[in-house]
PDB file of C-alpha atoms in Angstrom:
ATOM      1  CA  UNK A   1       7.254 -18.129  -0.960  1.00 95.00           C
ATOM      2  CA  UNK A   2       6.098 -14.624   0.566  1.00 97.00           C
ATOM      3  CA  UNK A   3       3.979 -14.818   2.989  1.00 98.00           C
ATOM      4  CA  UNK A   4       1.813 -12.269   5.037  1.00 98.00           C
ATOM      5  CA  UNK A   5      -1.174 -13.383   7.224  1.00 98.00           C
ATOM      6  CA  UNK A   6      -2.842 -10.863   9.690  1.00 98.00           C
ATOM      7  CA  UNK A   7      -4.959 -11.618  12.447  1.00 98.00           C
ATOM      8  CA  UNK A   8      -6.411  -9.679  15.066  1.00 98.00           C
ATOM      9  CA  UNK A   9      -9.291  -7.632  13.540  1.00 97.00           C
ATOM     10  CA  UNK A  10     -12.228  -7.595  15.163  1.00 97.00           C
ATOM     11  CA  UNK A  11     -15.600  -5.511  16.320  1.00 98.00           C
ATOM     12  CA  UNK A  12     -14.721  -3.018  18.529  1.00 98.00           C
ATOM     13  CA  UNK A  13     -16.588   0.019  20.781  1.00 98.00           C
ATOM     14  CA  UNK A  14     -15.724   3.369  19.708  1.00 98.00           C
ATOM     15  CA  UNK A  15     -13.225   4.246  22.235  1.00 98.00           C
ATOM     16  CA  UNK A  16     -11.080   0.975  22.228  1.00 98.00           C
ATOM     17  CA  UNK A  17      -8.453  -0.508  21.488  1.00 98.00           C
ATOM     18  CA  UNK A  18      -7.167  -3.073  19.285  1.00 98.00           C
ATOM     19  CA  UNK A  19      -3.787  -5.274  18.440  1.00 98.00           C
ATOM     20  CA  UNK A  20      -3.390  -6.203  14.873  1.00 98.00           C
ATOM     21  CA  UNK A  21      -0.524  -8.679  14.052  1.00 98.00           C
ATOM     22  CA  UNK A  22       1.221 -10.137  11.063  1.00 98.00           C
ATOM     23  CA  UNK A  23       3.179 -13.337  10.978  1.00 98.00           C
ATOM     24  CA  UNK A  24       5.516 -13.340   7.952  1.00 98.00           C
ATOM     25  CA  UNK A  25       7.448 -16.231   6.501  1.00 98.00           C
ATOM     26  CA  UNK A  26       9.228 -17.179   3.496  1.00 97.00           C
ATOM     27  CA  UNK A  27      11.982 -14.257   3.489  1.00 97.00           C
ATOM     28  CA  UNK A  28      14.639 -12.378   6.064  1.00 97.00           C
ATOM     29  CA  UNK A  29      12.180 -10.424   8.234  1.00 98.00           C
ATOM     30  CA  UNK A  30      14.942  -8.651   9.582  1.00 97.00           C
ATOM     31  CA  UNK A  31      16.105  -7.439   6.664  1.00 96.00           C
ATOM     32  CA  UNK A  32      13.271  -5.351   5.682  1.00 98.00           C
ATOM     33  CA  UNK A  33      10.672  -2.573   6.474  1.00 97.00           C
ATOM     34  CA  UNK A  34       7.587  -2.863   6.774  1.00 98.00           C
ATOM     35  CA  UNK A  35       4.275  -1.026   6.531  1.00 98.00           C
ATOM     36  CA  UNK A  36      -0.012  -1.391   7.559  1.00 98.00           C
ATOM     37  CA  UNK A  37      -1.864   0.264   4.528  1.00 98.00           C
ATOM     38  CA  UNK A  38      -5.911   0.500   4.945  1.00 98.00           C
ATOM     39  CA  UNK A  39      -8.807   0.432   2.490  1.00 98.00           C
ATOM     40  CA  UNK A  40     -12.225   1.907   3.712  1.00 96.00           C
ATOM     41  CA  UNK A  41     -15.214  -0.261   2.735  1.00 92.00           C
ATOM     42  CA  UNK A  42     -15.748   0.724  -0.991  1.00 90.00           C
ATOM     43  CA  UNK A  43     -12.924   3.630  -1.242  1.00 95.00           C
ATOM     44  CA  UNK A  44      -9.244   3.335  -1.947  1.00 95.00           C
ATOM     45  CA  UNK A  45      -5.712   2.348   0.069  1.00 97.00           C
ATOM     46  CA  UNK A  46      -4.324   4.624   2.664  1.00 98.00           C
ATOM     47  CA  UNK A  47      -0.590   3.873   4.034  1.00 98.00           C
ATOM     48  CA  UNK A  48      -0.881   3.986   7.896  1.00 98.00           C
ATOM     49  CA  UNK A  49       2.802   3.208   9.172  1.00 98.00           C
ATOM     50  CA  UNK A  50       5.453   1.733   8.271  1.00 98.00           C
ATOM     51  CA  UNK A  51       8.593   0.604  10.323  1.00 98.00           C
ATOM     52  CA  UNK A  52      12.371   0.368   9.449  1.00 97.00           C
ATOM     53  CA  UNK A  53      14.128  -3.012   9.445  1.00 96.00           C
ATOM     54  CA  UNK A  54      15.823  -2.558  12.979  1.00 95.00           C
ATOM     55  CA  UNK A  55      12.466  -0.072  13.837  1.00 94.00           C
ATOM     56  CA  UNK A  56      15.040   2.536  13.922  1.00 95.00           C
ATOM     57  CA  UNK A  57      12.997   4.855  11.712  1.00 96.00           C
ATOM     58  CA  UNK A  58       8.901   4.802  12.152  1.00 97.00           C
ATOM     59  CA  UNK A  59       6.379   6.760  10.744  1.00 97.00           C
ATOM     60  CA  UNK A  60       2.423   7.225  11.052  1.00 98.00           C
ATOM     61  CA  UNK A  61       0.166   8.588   8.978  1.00 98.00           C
ATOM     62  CA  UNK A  62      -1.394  11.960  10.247  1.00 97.00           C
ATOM     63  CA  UNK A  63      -5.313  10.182  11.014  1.00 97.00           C
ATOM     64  CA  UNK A  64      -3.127   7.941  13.177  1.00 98.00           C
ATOM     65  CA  UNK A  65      -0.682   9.666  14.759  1.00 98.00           C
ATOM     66  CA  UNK A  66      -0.542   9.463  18.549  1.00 97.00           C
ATOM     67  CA  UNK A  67      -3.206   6.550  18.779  1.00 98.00           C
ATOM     68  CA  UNK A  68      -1.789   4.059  16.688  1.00 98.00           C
ATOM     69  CA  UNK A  69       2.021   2.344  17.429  1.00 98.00           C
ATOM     70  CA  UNK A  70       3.555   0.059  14.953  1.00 98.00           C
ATOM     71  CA  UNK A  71       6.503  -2.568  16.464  1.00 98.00           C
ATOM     72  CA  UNK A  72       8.232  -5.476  15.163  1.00 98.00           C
ATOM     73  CA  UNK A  73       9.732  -8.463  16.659  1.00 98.00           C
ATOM     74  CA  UNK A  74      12.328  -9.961  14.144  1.00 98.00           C
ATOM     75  CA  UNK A  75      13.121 -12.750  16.368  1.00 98.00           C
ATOM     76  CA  UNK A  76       8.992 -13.411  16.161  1.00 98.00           C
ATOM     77  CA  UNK A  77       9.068 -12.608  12.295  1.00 98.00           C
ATOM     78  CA  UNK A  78       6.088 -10.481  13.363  1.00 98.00           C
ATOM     79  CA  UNK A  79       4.582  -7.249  12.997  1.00 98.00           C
ATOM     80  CA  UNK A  80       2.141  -5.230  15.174  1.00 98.00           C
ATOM     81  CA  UNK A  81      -0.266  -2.246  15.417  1.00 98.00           C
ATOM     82  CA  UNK A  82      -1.631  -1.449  18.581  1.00 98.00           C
ATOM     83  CA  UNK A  83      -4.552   0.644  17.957  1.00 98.00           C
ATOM     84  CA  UNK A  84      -6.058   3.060  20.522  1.00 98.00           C
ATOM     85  CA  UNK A  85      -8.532   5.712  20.897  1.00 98.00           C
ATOM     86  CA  UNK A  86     -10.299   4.026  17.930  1.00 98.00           C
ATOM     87  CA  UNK A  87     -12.762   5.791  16.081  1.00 98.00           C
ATOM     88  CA  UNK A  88     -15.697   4.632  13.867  1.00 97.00           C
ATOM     89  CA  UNK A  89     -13.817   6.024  10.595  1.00 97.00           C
ATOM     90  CA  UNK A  90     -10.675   3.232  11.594  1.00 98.00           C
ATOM     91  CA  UNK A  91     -13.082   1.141  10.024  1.00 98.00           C
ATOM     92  CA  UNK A  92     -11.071  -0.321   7.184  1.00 98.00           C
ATOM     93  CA  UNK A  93      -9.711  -3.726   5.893  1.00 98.00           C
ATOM     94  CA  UNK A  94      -5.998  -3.337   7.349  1.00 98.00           C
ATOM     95  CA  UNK A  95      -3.201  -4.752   5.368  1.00 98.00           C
ATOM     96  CA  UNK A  96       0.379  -5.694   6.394  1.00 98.00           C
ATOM     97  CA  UNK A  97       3.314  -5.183   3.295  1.00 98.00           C
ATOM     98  CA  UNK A  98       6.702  -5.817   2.855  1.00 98.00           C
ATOM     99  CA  UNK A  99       9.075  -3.235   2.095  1.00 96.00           C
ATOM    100  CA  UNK A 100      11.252  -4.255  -1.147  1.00 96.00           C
ATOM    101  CA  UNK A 101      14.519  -2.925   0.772  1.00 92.00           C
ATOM    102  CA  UNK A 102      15.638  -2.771   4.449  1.00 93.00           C
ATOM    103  CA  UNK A 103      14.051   1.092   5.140  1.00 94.00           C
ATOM    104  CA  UNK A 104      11.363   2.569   2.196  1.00 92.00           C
ATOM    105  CA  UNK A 105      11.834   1.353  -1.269  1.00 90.00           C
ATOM    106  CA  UNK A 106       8.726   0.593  -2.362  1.00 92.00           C
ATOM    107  CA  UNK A 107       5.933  -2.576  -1.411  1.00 96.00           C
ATOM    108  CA  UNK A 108       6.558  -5.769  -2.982  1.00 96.00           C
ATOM    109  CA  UNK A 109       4.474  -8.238  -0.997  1.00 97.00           C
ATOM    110  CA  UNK A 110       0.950  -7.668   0.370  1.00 98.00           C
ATOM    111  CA  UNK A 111      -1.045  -9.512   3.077  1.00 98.00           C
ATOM    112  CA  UNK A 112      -4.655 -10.467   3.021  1.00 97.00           C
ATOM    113  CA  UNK A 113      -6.021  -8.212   5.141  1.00 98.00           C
ATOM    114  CA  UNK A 114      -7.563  -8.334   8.649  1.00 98.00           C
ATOM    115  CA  UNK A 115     -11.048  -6.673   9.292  1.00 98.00           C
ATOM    116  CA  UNK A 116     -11.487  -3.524  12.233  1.00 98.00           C
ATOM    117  CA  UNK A 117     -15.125  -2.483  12.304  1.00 98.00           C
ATOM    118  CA  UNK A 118     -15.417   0.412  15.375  1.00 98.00           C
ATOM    119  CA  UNK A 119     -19.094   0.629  16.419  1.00 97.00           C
ATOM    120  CA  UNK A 120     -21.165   0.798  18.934  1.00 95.00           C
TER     121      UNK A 120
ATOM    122  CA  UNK B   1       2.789  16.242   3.641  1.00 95.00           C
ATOM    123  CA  UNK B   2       2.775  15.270   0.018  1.00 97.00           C
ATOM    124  CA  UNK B   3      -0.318  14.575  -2.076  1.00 97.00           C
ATOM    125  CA  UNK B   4      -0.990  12.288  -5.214  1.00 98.00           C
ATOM    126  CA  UNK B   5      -3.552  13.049  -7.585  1.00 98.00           C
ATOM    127  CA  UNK B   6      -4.519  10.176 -10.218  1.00 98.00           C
ATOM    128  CA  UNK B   7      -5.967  10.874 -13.489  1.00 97.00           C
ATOM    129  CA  UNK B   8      -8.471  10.136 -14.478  1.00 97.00           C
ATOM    130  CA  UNK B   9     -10.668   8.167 -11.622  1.00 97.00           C
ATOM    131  CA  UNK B  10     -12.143   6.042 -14.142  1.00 97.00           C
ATOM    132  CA  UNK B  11     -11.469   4.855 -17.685  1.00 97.00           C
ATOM    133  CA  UNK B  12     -13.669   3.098 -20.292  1.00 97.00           C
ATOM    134  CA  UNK B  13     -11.181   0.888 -23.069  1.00 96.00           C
ATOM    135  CA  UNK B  14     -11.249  -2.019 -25.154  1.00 95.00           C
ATOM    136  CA  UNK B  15      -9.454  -5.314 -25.504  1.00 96.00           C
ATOM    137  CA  UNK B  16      -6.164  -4.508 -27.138  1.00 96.00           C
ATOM    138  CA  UNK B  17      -6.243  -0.435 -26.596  1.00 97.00           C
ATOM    139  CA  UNK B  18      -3.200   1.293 -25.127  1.00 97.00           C
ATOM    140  CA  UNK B  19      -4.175   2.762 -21.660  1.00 97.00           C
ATOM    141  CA  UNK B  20      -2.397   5.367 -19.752  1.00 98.00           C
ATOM    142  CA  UNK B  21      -2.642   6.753 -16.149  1.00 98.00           C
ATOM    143  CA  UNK B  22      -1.365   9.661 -14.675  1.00 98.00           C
ATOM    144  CA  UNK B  23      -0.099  10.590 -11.065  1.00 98.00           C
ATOM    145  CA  UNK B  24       1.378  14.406  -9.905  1.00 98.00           C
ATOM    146  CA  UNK B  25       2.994  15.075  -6.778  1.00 98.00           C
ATOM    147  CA  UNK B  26       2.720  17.619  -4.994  1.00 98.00           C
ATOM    148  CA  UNK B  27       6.242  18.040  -4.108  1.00 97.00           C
ATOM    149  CA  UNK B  28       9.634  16.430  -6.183  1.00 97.00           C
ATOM    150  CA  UNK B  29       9.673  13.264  -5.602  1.00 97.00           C
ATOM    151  CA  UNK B  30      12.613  11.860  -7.505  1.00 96.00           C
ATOM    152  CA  UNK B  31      11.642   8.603  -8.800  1.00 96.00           C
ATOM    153  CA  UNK B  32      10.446   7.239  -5.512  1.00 98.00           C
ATOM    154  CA  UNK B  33       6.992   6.258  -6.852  1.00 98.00           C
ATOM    155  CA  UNK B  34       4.986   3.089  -7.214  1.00 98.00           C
ATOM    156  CA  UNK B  35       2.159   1.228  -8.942  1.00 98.00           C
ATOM    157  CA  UNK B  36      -0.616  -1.198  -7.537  1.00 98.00           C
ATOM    158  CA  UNK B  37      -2.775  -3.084  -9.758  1.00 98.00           C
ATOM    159  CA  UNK B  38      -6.071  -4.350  -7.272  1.00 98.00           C
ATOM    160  CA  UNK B  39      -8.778  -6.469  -8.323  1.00 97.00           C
ATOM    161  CA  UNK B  40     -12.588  -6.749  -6.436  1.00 94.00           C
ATOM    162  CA  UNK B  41     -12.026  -8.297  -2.903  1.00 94.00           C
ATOM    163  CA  UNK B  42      -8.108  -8.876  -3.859  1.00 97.00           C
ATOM    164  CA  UNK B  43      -5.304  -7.495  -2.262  1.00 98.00           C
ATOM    165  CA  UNK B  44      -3.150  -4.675  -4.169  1.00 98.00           C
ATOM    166  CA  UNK B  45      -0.611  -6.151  -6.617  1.00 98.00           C
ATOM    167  CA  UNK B  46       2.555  -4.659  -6.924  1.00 97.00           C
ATOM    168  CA  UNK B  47       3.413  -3.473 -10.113  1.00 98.00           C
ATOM    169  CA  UNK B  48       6.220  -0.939 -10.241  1.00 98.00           C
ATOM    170  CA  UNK B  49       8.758   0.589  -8.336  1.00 97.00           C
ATOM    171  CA  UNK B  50      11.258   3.146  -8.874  1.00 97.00           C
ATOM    172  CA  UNK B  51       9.038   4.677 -11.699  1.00 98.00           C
ATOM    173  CA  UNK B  52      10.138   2.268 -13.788  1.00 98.00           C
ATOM    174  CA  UNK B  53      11.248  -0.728 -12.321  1.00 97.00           C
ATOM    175  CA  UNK B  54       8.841  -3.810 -13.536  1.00 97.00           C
ATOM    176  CA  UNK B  55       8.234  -6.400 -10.184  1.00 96.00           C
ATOM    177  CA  UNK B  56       9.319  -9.714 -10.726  1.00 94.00           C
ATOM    178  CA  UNK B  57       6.495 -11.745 -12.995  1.00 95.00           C
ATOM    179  CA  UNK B  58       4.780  -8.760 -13.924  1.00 97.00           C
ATOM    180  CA  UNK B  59       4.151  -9.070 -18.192  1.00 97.00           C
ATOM    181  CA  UNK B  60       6.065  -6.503 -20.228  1.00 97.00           C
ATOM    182  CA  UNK B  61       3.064  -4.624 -21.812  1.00 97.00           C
ATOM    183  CA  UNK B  62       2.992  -2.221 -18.483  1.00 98.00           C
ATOM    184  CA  UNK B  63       5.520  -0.073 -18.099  1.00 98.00           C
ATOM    185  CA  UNK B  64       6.048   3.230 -16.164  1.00 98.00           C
ATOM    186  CA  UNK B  65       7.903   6.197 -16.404  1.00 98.00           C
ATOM    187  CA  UNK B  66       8.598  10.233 -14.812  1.00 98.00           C
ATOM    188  CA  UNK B  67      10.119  11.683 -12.026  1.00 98.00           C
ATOM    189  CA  UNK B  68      10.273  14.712 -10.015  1.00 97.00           C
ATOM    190  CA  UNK B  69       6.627  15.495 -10.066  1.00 98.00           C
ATOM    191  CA  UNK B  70       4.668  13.783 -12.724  1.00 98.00           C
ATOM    192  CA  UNK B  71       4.707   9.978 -13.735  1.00 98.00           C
ATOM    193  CA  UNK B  72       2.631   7.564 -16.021  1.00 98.00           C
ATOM    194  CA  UNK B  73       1.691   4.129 -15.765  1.00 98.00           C
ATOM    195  CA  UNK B  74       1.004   2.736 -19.508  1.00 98.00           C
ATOM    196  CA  UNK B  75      -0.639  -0.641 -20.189  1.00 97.00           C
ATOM    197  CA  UNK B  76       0.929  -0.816 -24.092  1.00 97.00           C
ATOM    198  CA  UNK B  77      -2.312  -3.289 -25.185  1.00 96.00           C
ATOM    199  CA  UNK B  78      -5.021  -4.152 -22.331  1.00 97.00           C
ATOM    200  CA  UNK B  79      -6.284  -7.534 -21.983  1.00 96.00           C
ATOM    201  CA  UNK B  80      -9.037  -9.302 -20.142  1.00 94.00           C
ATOM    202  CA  UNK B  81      -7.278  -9.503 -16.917  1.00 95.00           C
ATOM    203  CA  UNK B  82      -6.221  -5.671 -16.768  1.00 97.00           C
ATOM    204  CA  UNK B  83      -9.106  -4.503 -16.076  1.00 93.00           C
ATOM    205  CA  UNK B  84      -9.106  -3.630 -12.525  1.00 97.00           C
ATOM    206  CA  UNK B  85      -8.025  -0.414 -10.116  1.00 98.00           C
ATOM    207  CA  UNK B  86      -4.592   0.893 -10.364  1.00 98.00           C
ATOM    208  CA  UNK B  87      -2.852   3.263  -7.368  1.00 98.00           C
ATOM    209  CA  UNK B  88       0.307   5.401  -7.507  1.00 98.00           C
ATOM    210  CA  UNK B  89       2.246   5.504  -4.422  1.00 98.00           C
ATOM    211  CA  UNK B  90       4.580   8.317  -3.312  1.00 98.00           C
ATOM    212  CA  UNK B  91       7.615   6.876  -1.273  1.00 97.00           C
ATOM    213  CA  UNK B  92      10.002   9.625  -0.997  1.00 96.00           C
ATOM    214  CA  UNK B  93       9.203  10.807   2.483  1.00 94.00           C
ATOM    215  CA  UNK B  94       6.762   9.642   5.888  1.00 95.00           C
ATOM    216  CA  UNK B  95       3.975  10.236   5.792  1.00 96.00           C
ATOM    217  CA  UNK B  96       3.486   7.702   2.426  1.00 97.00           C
ATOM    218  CA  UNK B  97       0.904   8.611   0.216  1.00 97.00           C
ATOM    219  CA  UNK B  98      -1.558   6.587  -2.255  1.00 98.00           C
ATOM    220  CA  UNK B  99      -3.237   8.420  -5.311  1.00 98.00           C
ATOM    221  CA  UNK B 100      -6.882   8.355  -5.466  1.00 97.00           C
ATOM    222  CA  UNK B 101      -6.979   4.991  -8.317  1.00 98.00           C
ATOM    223  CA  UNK B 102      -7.849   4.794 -11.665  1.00 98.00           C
ATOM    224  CA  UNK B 103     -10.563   2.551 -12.387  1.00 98.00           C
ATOM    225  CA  UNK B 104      -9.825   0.800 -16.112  1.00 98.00           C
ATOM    226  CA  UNK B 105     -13.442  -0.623 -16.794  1.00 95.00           C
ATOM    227  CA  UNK B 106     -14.475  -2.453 -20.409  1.00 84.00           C
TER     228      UNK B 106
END
């Protein structure tokens, strides 16, 4: 069985920093991407990063870019985001998902979540 | 960057009616596209991929279809545990991109 747990959320100053991780079991790791997708409190999902299987292709969204870093460790089975520079609209429930293939092919498992709140 | 736009944001329907959701690109996407079914306090649900492509264990009565720039999600006759917030997803290029949702409410 698929599984995704998070940890790491927390309450956080405007201005810090944070270190989100995700501890998967149950499949290859290593054989597949893998992404963080957000929901603000109340509003919808929006994709933050995701991460090729050997992290040879990585990409942020644009709210991100340049304070968050996604990384993997396949011999961990575990994902990370370091979060910087964090702002109070980071404030989100922060998913990890697996990627259905090895690069982007679509989400096929979903986490819990792990909850960021940025205030002072 | 590519955007998604759902339609509509919200939709009233009955027990048994057939439901359909919309989702535009704003660029060709091929058929790189998905769907996300997520109840209150739940995590997403994956429902689709490739368009079309049905996940494992979801039931037959959704299906999806399109490509290039305009795709559908149908529910073919909604029951009781359908109604919930569905999400396109855009997977064609970095940055990804979620539609707005599309609230299906009784």
């Amino acid at each position: 069985e698929v599984q995704l747990v998070e940890s790491g959320g927390d309450l956080v100053q405007p201005g810090g920093s944070l270190r989100l991780s995700c501890a998967a079991s149950g499949f290859t790791f290593s054989g597949h991407g893998m992404h963080w997708v957000r929901q603000f409190p109340g509003k919808g999902l929006e994709w933050v990063s995701g991460i090729h299987w050997n992290s040879g292709k990585i990409g942020y969204a644009d709210s991100v870019k340049g304070r968050f870093t996604i990384s993997r460790d396949n011999a961990k089975n575990s994902l990370y985001l370091q979060m910087n520079s964090l702002r109070p609209e980071d404030t989100a429930l922060y998913y990890c998902a697996k990627d259905i293939g090895p690069r982007v092919a679509g989400i096929d498992y979903w986490g819990q979540g792990t909850l960021v709140t940025v205030s002072s | 960057d590519i955007q998604m736009t759902q339609s509509p944001s919200s939709l009233s329907a009955s027990l048994g009616d057939r439901v359909t959701i919309t989702c535009r690109a704003s660029q060709g996407i091929s058929n790189y596209l998905a769907w996300f079914q997520q109840k209150p306090g739940k995590a997403p649900k994956s429902l689709i991929y490739a368009a079309s492509t049905l996940q494992s264990g979801v039931p037959s009565r959704f299906s999806g279809s399109g490509s290039g720039t305009d795709f559908t999600l149908t529910i073919s006759s909604l029951q009781p545990d359908d109604f919930a917030t569905y999400y396109c997803q855009q997977y064609h290029t970095y940055p990804l991109a979620f539609g707005g949702g599309t609230k299906v409410e009784i």
